[in-house]
Short mmCIF file of C-alpha atoms in Angstrom, two decimals:
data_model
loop_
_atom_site.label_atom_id
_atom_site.label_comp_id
_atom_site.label_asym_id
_atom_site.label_seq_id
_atom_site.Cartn_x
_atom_site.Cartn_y
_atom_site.Cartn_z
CA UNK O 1 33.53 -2.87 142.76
CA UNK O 2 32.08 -0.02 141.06
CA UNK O 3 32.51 1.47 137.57
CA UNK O 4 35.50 3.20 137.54
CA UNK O 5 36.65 2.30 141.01
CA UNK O 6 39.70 0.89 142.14
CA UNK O 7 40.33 -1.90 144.46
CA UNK O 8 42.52 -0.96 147.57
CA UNK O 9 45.77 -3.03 148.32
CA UNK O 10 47.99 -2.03 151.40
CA UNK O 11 46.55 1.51 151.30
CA UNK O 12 47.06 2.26 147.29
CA UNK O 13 44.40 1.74 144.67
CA UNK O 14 45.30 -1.53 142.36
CA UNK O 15 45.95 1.44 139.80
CA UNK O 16 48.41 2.89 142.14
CA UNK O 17 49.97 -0.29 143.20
CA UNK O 18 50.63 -0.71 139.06
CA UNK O 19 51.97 2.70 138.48
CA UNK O 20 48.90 4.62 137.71
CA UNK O 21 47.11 7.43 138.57
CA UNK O 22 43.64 6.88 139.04
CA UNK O 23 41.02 9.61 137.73
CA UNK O 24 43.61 11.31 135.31
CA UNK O 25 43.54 11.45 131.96
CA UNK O 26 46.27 11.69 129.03
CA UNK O 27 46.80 13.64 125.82
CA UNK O 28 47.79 12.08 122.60
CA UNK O 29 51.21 12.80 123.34
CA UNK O 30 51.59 11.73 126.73
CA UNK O 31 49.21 8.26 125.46
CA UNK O 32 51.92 7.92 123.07
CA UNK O 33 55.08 8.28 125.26
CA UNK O 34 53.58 5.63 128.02
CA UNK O 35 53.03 3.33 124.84
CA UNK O 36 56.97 3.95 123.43
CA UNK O 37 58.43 3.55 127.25
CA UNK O 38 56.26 0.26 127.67
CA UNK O 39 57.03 -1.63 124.35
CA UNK O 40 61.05 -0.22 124.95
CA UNK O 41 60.43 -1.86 128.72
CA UNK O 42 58.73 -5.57 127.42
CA UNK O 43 61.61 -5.37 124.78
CA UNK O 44 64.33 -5.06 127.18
CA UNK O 45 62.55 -7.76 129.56
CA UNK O 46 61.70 -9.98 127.18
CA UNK O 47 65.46 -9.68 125.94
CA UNK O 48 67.00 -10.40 129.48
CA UNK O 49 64.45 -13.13 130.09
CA UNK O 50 65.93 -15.61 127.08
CA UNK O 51 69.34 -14.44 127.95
CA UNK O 52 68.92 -15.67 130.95
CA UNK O 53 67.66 -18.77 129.80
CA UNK O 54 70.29 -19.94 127.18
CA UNK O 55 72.71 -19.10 129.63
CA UNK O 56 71.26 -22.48 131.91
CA UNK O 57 72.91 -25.69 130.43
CA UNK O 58 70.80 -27.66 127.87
CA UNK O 59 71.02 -30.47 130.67
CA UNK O 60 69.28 -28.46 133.38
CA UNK O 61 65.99 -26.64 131.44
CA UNK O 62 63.98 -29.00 132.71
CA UNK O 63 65.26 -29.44 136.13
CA UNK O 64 63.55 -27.43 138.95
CA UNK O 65 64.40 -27.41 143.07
CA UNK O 66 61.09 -28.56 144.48
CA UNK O 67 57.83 -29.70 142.36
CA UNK O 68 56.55 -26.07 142.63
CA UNK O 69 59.13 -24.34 141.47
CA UNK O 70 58.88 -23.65 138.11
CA UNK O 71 62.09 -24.92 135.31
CA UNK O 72 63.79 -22.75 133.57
CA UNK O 73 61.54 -23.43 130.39
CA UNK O 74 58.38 -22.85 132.17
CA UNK O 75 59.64 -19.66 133.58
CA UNK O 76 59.81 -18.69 129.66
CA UNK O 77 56.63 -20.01 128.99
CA UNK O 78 54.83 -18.20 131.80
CA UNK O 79 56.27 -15.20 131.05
CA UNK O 80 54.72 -15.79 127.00
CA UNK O 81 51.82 -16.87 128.75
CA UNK O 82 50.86 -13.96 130.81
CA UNK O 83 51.84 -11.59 128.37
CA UNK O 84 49.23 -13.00 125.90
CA UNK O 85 46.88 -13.23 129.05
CA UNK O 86 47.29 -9.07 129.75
CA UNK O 87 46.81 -8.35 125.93
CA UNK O 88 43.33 -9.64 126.50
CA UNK O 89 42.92 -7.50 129.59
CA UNK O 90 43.80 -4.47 127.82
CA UNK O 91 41.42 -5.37 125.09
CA UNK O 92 38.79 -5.63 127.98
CA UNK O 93 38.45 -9.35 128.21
CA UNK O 94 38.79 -10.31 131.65
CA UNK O 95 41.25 -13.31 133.10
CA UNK O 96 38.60 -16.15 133.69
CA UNK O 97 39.83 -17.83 136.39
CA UNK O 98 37.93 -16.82 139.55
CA UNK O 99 40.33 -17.39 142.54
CA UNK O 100 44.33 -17.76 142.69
CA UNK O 101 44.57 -21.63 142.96
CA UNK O 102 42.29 -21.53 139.95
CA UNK O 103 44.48 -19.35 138.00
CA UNK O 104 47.61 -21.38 139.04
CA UNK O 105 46.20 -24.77 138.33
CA UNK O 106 45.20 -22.93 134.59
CA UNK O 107 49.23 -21.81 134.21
CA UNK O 108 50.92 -24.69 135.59
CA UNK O 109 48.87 -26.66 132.68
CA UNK O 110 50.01 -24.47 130.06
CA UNK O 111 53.68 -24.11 131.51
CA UNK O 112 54.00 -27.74 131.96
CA UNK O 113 53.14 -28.31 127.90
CA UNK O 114 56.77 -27.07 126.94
CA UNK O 115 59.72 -29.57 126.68
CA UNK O 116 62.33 -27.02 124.86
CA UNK O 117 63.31 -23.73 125.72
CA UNK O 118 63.14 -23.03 121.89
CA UNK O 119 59.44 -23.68 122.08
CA UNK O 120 58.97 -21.30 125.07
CA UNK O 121 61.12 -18.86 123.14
CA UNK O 122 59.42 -18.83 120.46
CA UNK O 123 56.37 -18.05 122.11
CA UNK O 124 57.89 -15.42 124.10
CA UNK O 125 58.80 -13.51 120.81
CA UNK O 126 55.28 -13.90 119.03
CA UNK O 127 53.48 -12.73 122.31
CA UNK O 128 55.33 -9.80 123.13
CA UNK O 129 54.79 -8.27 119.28
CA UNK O 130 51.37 -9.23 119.77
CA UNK O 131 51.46 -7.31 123.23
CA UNK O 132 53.15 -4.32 121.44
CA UNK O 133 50.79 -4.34 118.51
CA UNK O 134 47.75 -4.28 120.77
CA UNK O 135 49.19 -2.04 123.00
CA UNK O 136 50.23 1.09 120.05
CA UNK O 137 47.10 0.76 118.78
CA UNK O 138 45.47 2.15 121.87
CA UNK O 139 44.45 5.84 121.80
CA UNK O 140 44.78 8.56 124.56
CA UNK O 141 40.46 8.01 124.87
CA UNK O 142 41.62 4.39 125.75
CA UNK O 143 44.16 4.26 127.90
CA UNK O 144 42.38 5.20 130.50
CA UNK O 145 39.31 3.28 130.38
CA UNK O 146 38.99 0.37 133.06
CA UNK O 147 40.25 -2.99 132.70
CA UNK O 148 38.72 -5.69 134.82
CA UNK O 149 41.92 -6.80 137.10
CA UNK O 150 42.23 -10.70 137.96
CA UNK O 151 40.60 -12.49 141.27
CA UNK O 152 37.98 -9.69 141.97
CA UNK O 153 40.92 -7.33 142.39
CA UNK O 154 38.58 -4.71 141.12
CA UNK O 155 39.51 -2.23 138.16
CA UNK O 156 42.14 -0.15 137.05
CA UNK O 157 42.37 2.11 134.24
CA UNK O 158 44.06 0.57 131.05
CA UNK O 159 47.56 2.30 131.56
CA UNK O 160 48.24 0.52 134.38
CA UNK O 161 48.66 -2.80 132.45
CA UNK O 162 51.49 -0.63 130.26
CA UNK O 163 53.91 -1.41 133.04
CA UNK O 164 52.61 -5.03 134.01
CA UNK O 165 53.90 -6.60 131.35
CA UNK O 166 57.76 -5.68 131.83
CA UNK O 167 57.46 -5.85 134.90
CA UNK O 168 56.20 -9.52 134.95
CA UNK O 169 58.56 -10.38 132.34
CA UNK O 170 61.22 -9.23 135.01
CA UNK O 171 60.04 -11.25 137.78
CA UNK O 172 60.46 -14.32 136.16
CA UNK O 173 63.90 -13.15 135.20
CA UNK O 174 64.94 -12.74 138.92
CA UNK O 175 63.08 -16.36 139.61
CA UNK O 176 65.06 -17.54 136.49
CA UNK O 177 68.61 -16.11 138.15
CA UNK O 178 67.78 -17.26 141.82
CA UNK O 179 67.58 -20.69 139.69
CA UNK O 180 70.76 -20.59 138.38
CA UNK O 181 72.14 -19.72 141.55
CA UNK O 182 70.46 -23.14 143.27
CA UNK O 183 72.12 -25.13 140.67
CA UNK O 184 75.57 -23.99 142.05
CA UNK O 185 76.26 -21.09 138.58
CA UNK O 186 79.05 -19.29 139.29
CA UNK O 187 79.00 -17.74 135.69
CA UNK O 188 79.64 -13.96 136.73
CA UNK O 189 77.77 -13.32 133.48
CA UNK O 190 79.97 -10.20 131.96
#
C-alpha cells in the first residue's frame, strides 16, 4: 500500500475499522482531547483487566480450558505485551512479524514466560504509563501521520492506535471473564 493509504477491511479503511477518519486532520485541542480520552480509556481497561484477574483463585492462574487458550496470567501478560508492542507503532516502528502464525508463535513465547499474576501485573502497570507517556507526547502534526499496521494490513494514521490500546486491553478482559465462567464462577462480582 501506498503512502498515506489505507488498507480496506469489510468495506472500511483499517483507519475506519479503528475509529479514525482517514484524510482529516486535528488542532491542538482536539490532538489533546483524543490523547486525555485514550489514557482515561487504557486506565480504566487496564484497571478492569487485574480486577478481573485477582478475582480468579490463586489455584487456577495457571489453568486454561484447551492448550490454546490462554491462562488467566497470560491474558495479563498479553495485554502488557501488546500495549508495549503499539507504543512502538505509534513511534513508527513497525510489528516485525510478517504473517499471523508468526506473530502468535512471537506472543505465545512471551505469554508463556510468566508464572505469577504479580509478574504479569506488574508489567501491565509499567507498560501502560509507558503507553501514556508516549502517547501525550504526541502533537496535533503527529497524530495523524501513518503508522505501519501489522501483517501488511496497510497504514493508518497515528490516532487510530489511540483507541487500540483500550480496546485490546478490553478484549482480553471479556476472554479473562468467559474464563471464569468455564471454571464454574458464580461470583456475581458486585
Amino acid at each position: 500500500m501506498g503512502q498515506g493509504s489505507d488498507a480496506n477491511i469489510g468495506g472500511k479503511s483499517a483507519a475506519q475499522d479503528l475509529g479514525g477518519t482517514p484524510g482529516r486532520l486535528v488542532d491542538e485541542a482536539e490532538s489533546q482531547s483524543l490523547i486525555s480520552k485514550a489514557c482515561q480509556e487504557l486506565d480504566s481497561s487496564v484497571a478492569r483487566l487485574i480486577a478481573a484477574a485477582e478475582r480468579v483463585p490463586q489455584s487456577h492462574h495457571l489453568w486454561s480450558p484447551s492448550p490454546s487458550a490462554r491462562n488467566a496470567v497470560e491474558q495479563v501478560a498479553h495485554a502488557a505485551w501488546a500495549l508495549e508492542q503499539m507504543r512502538r507503532m505509534i513511534l513508527g516502528t513497525p510489528f516485525a512479524a510478517p504473517t499471523t502464525a508468526e506473530g502468535d508463535r512471537i506472543m505465545r513465547e512471551f505469554d508463556a514466560g510468566f508464572k505469577s499474576l504479580e509478574e504479569a501485573t506488574e508489567l501491565l502497570h509499567t507498560n501502560a504509563s509507558r503507553w501514556k507517556e508516549t502517547v501525550a507526547a504526541l502533537s496535533a502534526s503527529q497524530i495523524d501521520d501513518p503508522v505501519t499496521l501489522p501483517y501488511g494490513l496497510g497504514e493508518a494514521p497515528r490516532r487510530t492506535m489511540l483507541e487500540a490500546g483500550a480496546a485490546h486491553t478490553l478484549w482480553h478482559l471479556a476472554q479473562l471473564e468467559y474464563l471464569q465462567t468455564v471454571m464454574g464462577d458464580r461470583d456475581w462480582g458486585f
